[in-house]
Amino acid sequence: GDRGGRGFGRGGRGGAETGTGGRIRDTHATGRGSLVVAGTACYCVGNLQIPSYSLPWEDSTFDYPKNLASPLHIEIEASNGASEYGNKFGEPVIQGYSRSFGLKLPNGERREWIKPIMFTGGVGQLSHSHLQKGTPQVGMLVTKIGGPAYRIGMGGGSASSLVGGANASHLDFNAVQRGDAEMG
């Protein structure tokens, strides 16, 4: 169930906002800027175990780490987060996919997406005249936007690639960037 908190580590929208927002930020930072058109959002999570909708292949005995939200909660919040963030910047999510999978093999081994995977992609437009950044001129002002990094994103892909539960739970909160990717 819902364990509250922020980021996918505990079920908020942070991961989806960061994925969509970071991609939009990177698109806008190309050359002298671009236009976003539409986005895609894709999710891979464990068995959903939807209340009052049992499915024969889902194993109700599967337990999830306390520091991670349930797959169902992640699906709902990730979808909401990606759509909401894209809409803020005029980029509607127009397509995507969702996969849920969890299986116990005959030897008892569990195969499942315990930590969620999110893919995001976008379609945009960049004018040829905006491909290159301009040459800095004496007297130009430099502006820094954003705030401190805090303890986010410091573990990066290496922490995200660990087998679920194989690391100390506090590392999950360092594994991905959270918050407003446009302002980071």
PDB file of C-alpha atoms in Angstrom:
ATOM      1  CA  GLY A   1       0.000   0.000   0.000  1.00  0.00           C
ATOM      2  CA  ASP A   2       0.860   3.653   0.158  1.00  0.00           C
ATOM      3  CA  ARG A   3       3.821   4.383   2.364  1.00  0.00           C
ATOM      4  CA  GLY A   4       3.721   8.150   1.759  1.00  0.00           C
ATOM      5  CA  GLY A   5       6.775  10.299   1.100  1.00  0.00           C
ATOM      6  CA  ARG A   6       8.416  11.712  -2.008  1.00  0.00           C
ATOM      7  CA  GLY A   7       9.992  10.137  -5.065  1.00  0.00           C
ATOM      8  CA  PHE A   8       9.449   6.568  -6.201  1.00  0.00           C
ATOM      9  CA  GLY A   9      11.407   5.454  -3.192  1.00  0.00           C
ATOM     10  CA  ARG A  10       8.238   6.032  -1.259  1.00  0.00           C
ATOM     11  CA  GLY A  11       5.592   6.534  -3.873  1.00  0.00           C
ATOM     12  CA  GLY A  12       5.504  10.197  -4.832  1.00  0.00           C
ATOM     13  CA  ARG A  13       5.660  11.605  -8.348  1.00  0.00           C
ATOM     14  CA  GLY A  14       9.296  12.694  -8.093  1.00  0.00           C
ATOM     15  CA  GLY A  15      10.824  10.126 -10.431  1.00  0.00           C
ATOM     16  CA  ALA A  16       8.343  10.719 -13.240  1.00  0.00           C
ATOM     17  CA  GLU A  17       8.579  14.487 -12.862  1.00  0.00           C
ATOM     18  CA  THR A  18      12.364  14.258 -12.949  1.00  0.00           C
ATOM     19  CA  GLY A  19      12.376  11.997 -16.017  1.00  0.00           C
ATOM     20  CA  THR A  20       9.983  14.158 -18.005  1.00  0.00           C
ATOM     21  CA  GLY A  21      11.313  17.463 -16.674  1.00  0.00           C
ATOM     22  CA  GLY A  22      14.949  16.545 -17.210  1.00  0.00           C
ATOM     23  CA  ARG A  23      14.292  15.529 -20.786  1.00  0.00           C
ATOM     24  CA  ILE A  24      12.399  18.766 -21.470  1.00  0.00           C
ATOM     25  CA  ARG A  25      15.230  20.740 -19.812  1.00  0.00           C
ATOM     26  CA  ASP A  26      17.841  19.001 -21.966  1.00  0.00           C
ATOM     27  CA  THR A  27      15.815  19.679 -25.127  1.00  0.00           C
ATOM     28  CA  HIS A  28      15.500  23.368 -24.263  1.00  0.00           C
ATOM     29  CA  ALA A  29      19.251  23.567 -23.535  1.00  0.00           C
ATOM     30  CA  THR A  30      20.190  22.372 -27.038  1.00  0.00           C
ATOM     31  CA  GLY A  31      21.704  25.181 -29.065  1.00  0.00           C
ATOM     32  CA  ARG A  32      19.655  28.310 -28.385  1.00  0.00           C
ATOM     33  CA  GLY A  33      16.497  26.427 -27.497  1.00  0.00           C
ATOM     34  CA  SER A  34      13.820  24.285 -29.033  1.00  0.00           C
ATOM     35  CA  LEU A  35      10.131  23.608 -28.864  1.00  0.00           C
ATOM     36  CA  VAL A  36       8.595  20.557 -27.218  1.00  0.00           C
ATOM     37  CA  VAL A  37       5.697  18.896 -29.042  1.00  0.00           C
ATOM     38  CA  ALA A  38       4.666  15.665 -27.334  1.00  0.00           C
ATOM     39  CA  GLY A  39       5.963  13.071 -24.916  1.00  0.00           C
ATOM     40  CA  THR A  40       5.828   9.390 -24.130  1.00  0.00           C
ATOM     41  CA  ALA A  41       5.981   7.724 -20.727  1.00  0.00           C
ATOM     42  CA  CYS A  42       6.570   4.031 -20.104  1.00  0.00           C
ATOM     43  CA  TYR A  43       6.637   2.059 -16.871  1.00  0.00           C
ATOM     44  CA  CYS A  44       7.794  -1.373 -15.684  1.00  0.00           C
ATOM     45  CA  VAL A  45       6.726  -2.404 -12.181  1.00  0.00           C
ATOM     46  CA  GLY A  46       5.995  -5.535 -10.182  1.00  0.00           C
ATOM     47  CA  ASN A  47       2.598  -7.200  -9.796  1.00  0.00           C
ATOM     48  CA  LEU A  48      -0.094  -4.570  -9.310  1.00  0.00           C
ATOM     49  CA  GLN A  49      -2.279  -6.562  -6.883  1.00  0.00           C
ATOM     50  CA  ILE A  50      -5.299  -4.331  -7.487  1.00  0.00           C
ATOM     51  CA  PRO A  51      -7.727  -4.581  -4.548  1.00  0.00           C
ATOM     52  CA  SER A  52     -10.840  -6.665  -5.389  1.00  0.00           C
ATOM     53  CA  TYR A  53      -9.316  -7.633  -8.752  1.00  0.00           C
ATOM     54  CA  SER A  54      -7.143 -10.679  -8.172  1.00  0.00           C
ATOM     55  CA  LEU A  55      -5.302 -12.095 -11.160  1.00  0.00           C
ATOM     56  CA  PRO A  56      -4.291 -15.771 -11.216  1.00  0.00           C
ATOM     57  CA  TRP A  57      -0.600 -15.122 -11.986  1.00  0.00           C
ATOM     58  CA  GLU A  58      -0.075 -12.623  -9.158  1.00  0.00           C
ATOM     59  CA  ASP A  59       1.393 -14.042  -5.948  1.00  0.00           C
ATOM     60  CA  SER A  60      -0.228 -12.298  -2.985  1.00  0.00           C
ATOM     61  CA  THR A  61       2.558 -13.509  -0.679  1.00  0.00           C
ATOM     62  CA  PHE A  62       5.130 -11.238  -2.367  1.00  0.00           C
ATOM     63  CA  ASP A  63       6.376  -8.668   0.115  1.00  0.00           C
ATOM     64  CA  TYR A  64       7.944  -5.355  -0.869  1.00  0.00           C
ATOM     65  CA  PRO A  65      10.703  -3.437   0.919  1.00  0.00           C
ATOM     66  CA  LYS A  66       9.356  -0.857   3.369  1.00  0.00           C
ATOM     67  CA  ASN A  67      11.319   1.918   1.657  1.00  0.00           C
ATOM     68  CA  LEU A  68       9.542   1.377  -1.696  1.00  0.00           C
ATOM     69  CA  ALA A  69       5.952   2.087  -2.630  1.00  0.00           C
ATOM     70  CA  SER A  70       3.679  -0.613  -4.008  1.00  0.00           C
ATOM     71  CA  PRO A  71       3.708  -1.167  -7.800  1.00  0.00           C
ATOM     72  CA  LEU A  72       0.068  -0.014  -8.048  1.00  0.00           C
ATOM     73  CA  HIS A  73       0.797   3.229  -6.218  1.00  0.00           C
ATOM     74  CA  ILE A  74       3.862   3.814  -8.397  1.00  0.00           C
ATOM     75  CA  GLU A  75       1.832   3.267 -11.591  1.00  0.00           C
ATOM     76  CA  ILE A  76      -0.782   5.808 -10.562  1.00  0.00           C
ATOM     77  CA  GLU A  77       1.602   8.444  -9.228  1.00  0.00           C
ATOM     78  CA  ALA A  78       4.165   8.045 -12.027  1.00  0.00           C
ATOM     79  CA  SER A  79       1.509   8.469 -14.686  1.00  0.00           C
ATOM     80  CA  ASN A  80       0.087  11.500 -12.903  1.00  0.00           C
ATOM     81  CA  GLY A  81       3.551  12.981 -12.409  1.00  0.00           C
ATOM     82  CA  ALA A  82       4.715  12.595 -16.004  1.00  0.00           C
ATOM     83  CA  SER A  83       1.456  13.975 -17.418  1.00  0.00           C
ATOM     84  CA  GLU A  84       1.248  16.853 -14.962  1.00  0.00           C
ATOM     85  CA  TYR A  85       4.857  17.915 -15.486  1.00  0.00           C
ATOM     86  CA  GLY A  86       4.702  17.664 -19.267  1.00  0.00           C
ATOM     87  CA  ASN A  87       1.470  19.667 -19.318  1.00  0.00           C
ATOM     88  CA  LYS A  88       3.139  22.484 -17.333  1.00  0.00           C
ATOM     89  CA  PHE A  89       5.515  22.966 -20.261  1.00  0.00           C
ATOM     90  CA  GLY A  90       3.031  22.409 -23.083  1.00  0.00           C
ATOM     91  CA  GLU A  91       4.107  18.840 -23.788  1.00  0.00           C
ATOM     92  CA  PRO A  92       1.194  16.402 -23.495  1.00  0.00           C
ATOM     93  CA  VAL A  93       1.932  12.714 -22.987  1.00  0.00           C
ATOM     94  CA  ILE A  94       0.329  11.158 -26.057  1.00  0.00           C
ATOM     95  CA  GLN A  95       1.447   7.541 -25.827  1.00  0.00           C
ATOM     96  CA  GLY A  96       3.398   5.021 -23.824  1.00  0.00           C
ATOM     97  CA  TYR A  97       3.163   1.600 -22.258  1.00  0.00           C
ATOM     98  CA  SER A  98       2.962  -0.094 -18.917  1.00  0.00           C
ATOM     99  CA  ARG A  99       4.228  -3.528 -17.931  1.00  0.00           C
ATOM    100  CA  SER A 100       3.736  -5.306 -14.638  1.00  0.00           C
ATOM    101  CA  PHE A 101       5.519  -8.554 -13.963  1.00  0.00           C
ATOM    102  CA  GLY A 102       6.193 -10.777 -10.992  1.00  0.00           C
ATOM    103  CA  LEU A 103       6.755 -14.510 -10.983  1.00  0.00           C
ATOM    104  CA  LYS A 104       7.987 -17.160  -8.574  1.00  0.00           C
ATOM    105  CA  LEU A 105       9.932 -19.859 -10.394  1.00  0.00           C
ATOM    106  CA  PRO A 106       9.509 -23.547  -9.452  1.00  0.00           C
ATOM    107  CA  ASN A 107      12.802 -23.378  -7.530  1.00  0.00           C
ATOM    108  CA  GLY A 108      11.351 -20.512  -5.415  1.00  0.00           C
ATOM    109  CA  GLU A 109      13.367 -17.755  -7.088  1.00  0.00           C
ATOM    110  CA  ARG A 110      11.441 -14.503  -7.482  1.00  0.00           C
ATOM    111  CA  ARG A 111      11.626 -12.550 -10.744  1.00  0.00           C
ATOM    112  CA  GLU A 112      10.017  -9.136 -10.642  1.00  0.00           C
ATOM    113  CA  TRP A 113      10.531  -5.428 -11.260  1.00  0.00           C
ATOM    114  CA  ILE A 114      10.704  -4.521  -7.578  1.00  0.00           C
ATOM    115  CA  LYS A 115      12.300  -1.151  -8.211  1.00  0.00           C
ATOM    116  CA  PRO A 116      10.330   0.677 -10.929  1.00  0.00           C
ATOM    117  CA  ILE A 117      11.749   1.471 -14.342  1.00  0.00           C
ATOM    118  CA  MET A 118      10.521   4.535 -16.220  1.00  0.00           C
ATOM    119  CA  PHE A 119      11.321   5.423 -19.816  1.00  0.00           C
ATOM    120  CA  THR A 120      10.496   8.805 -21.271  1.00  0.00           C
ATOM    121  CA  GLY A 121      10.874  10.184 -24.754  1.00  0.00           C
ATOM    122  CA  GLY A 122       9.752  13.224 -26.615  1.00  0.00           C
ATOM    123  CA  VAL A 123       9.206  14.782 -29.978  1.00  0.00           C
ATOM    124  CA  GLY A 124      10.288  18.353 -30.494  1.00  0.00           C
ATOM    125  CA  GLN A 125      11.363  20.910 -33.022  1.00  0.00           C
ATOM    126  CA  LEU A 126      14.620  22.837 -33.377  1.00  0.00           C
ATOM    127  CA  SER A 127      15.130  25.580 -35.922  1.00  0.00           C
ATOM    128  CA  HIS A 128      18.350  25.222 -37.914  1.00  0.00           C
ATOM    129  CA  SER A 129      19.160  28.835 -37.049  1.00  0.00           C
ATOM    130  CA  HIS A 130      19.185  27.870 -33.342  1.00  0.00           C
ATOM    131  CA  LEU A 131      21.590  24.904 -33.600  1.00  0.00           C
ATOM    132  CA  GLN A 132      24.603  26.805 -32.235  1.00  0.00           C
ATOM    133  CA  LYS A 133      24.810  28.887 -29.109  1.00  0.00           C
ATOM    134  CA  GLY A 134      25.897  32.486 -29.582  1.00  0.00           C
ATOM    135  CA  THR A 135      29.399  33.710 -28.748  1.00  0.00           C
ATOM    136  CA  PRO A 136      29.594  35.312 -25.298  1.00  0.00           C
ATOM    137  CA  GLN A 137      30.185  39.057 -25.371  1.00  0.00           C
ATOM    138  CA  VAL A 138      31.887  41.256 -22.797  1.00  0.00           C
ATOM    139  CA  GLY A 139      29.250  42.734 -20.517  1.00  0.00           C
ATOM    140  CA  MET A 140      26.757  39.851 -20.826  1.00  0.00           C
ATOM    141  CA  LEU A 141      25.143  38.833 -17.565  1.00  0.00           C
ATOM    142  CA  VAL A 142      25.294  35.262 -16.285  1.00  0.00           C
ATOM    143  CA  THR A 143      22.320  33.988 -14.317  1.00  0.00           C
ATOM    144  CA  LYS A 144      22.231  30.885 -12.178  1.00  0.00           C
ATOM    145  CA  ILE A 145      18.823  29.292 -11.714  1.00  0.00           C
ATOM    146  CA  GLY A 146      18.185  26.532  -9.223  1.00  0.00           C
ATOM    147  CA  GLY A 147      19.231  25.530  -5.782  1.00  0.00           C
ATOM    148  CA  PRO A 148      21.497  23.146  -3.931  1.00  0.00           C
ATOM    149  CA  ALA A 149      21.592  19.466  -4.896  1.00  0.00           C
ATOM    150  CA  TYR A 150      20.932  18.125  -1.381  1.00  0.00           C
ATOM    151  CA  ARG A 151      21.243  14.331  -1.148  1.00  0.00           C
ATOM    152  CA  ILE A 152      19.648  13.623  -4.505  1.00  0.00           C
ATOM    153  CA  GLY A 153      21.116  12.079  -7.591  1.00  0.00           C
ATOM    154  CA  MET A 154      24.417  11.321  -5.909  1.00  0.00           C
ATOM    155  CA  GLY A 155      24.110   7.550  -6.318  1.00  0.00           C
ATOM    156  CA  GLY A 156      23.076   7.780  -9.947  1.00  0.00           C
ATOM    157  CA  GLY A 157      22.748   4.719 -12.154  1.00  0.00           C
ATOM    158  CA  SER A 158      25.101   2.600 -10.061  1.00  0.00           C
ATOM    159  CA  ALA A 159      22.792   2.788  -7.046  1.00  0.00           C
ATOM    160  CA  SER A 160      19.698   2.354  -9.200  1.00  0.00           C
ATOM    161  CA  SER A 161      21.176  -0.807 -10.754  1.00  0.00           C
ATOM    162  CA  LEU A 162      21.600  -2.678  -7.484  1.00  0.00           C
ATOM    163  CA  VAL A 163      19.361  -5.657  -6.842  1.00  0.00           C
ATOM    164  CA  GLY A 164      16.351  -4.496  -4.816  1.00  0.00           C
ATOM    165  CA  GLY A 165      17.063  -4.784  -1.104  1.00  0.00           C
ATOM    166  CA  ALA A 166      20.783  -5.502  -1.662  1.00  0.00           C
ATOM    167  CA  ASN A 167      21.781  -2.040  -0.519  1.00  0.00           C
ATOM    168  CA  ALA A 168      21.139  -0.041   2.619  1.00  0.00           C
ATOM    169  CA  SER A 169      17.701   1.568   2.415  1.00  0.00           C
ATOM    170  CA  HIS A 170      19.119   5.073   2.955  1.00  0.00           C
ATOM    171  CA  LEU A 171      20.954   4.740  -0.387  1.00  0.00           C
ATOM    172  CA  ASP A 172      17.628   4.566  -2.232  1.00  0.00           C
ATOM    173  CA  PHE A 173      17.069   8.227  -1.405  1.00  0.00           C
ATOM    174  CA  ASN A 174      20.422   9.152  -2.993  1.00  0.00           C
ATOM    175  CA  ALA A 175      19.876   7.064  -6.139  1.00  0.00           C
ATOM    176  CA  VAL A 176      17.847   9.437  -8.305  1.00  0.00           C
ATOM    177  CA  GLN A 177      17.287  13.123  -8.695  1.00  0.00           C
ATOM    178  CA  ARG A 178      14.033  14.278  -7.224  1.00  0.00           C
ATOM    179  CA  GLY A 179      12.071  17.496  -7.418  1.00  0.00           C
ATOM    180  CA  ASP A 180      11.906  20.091 -10.137  1.00  0.00           C
ATOM    181  CA  ALA A 181      14.270  19.014 -12.918  1.00  0.00           C
ATOM    182  CA  GLU A 182      13.783  22.317 -14.747  1.00  0.00           C
ATOM    183  CA  MET A 183      15.181  24.200 -11.774  1.00  0.00           C
ATOM    184  CA  GLY A 184      17.990  21.775 -10.751  1.00  0.00           C
TER     185      GLY A 184
END
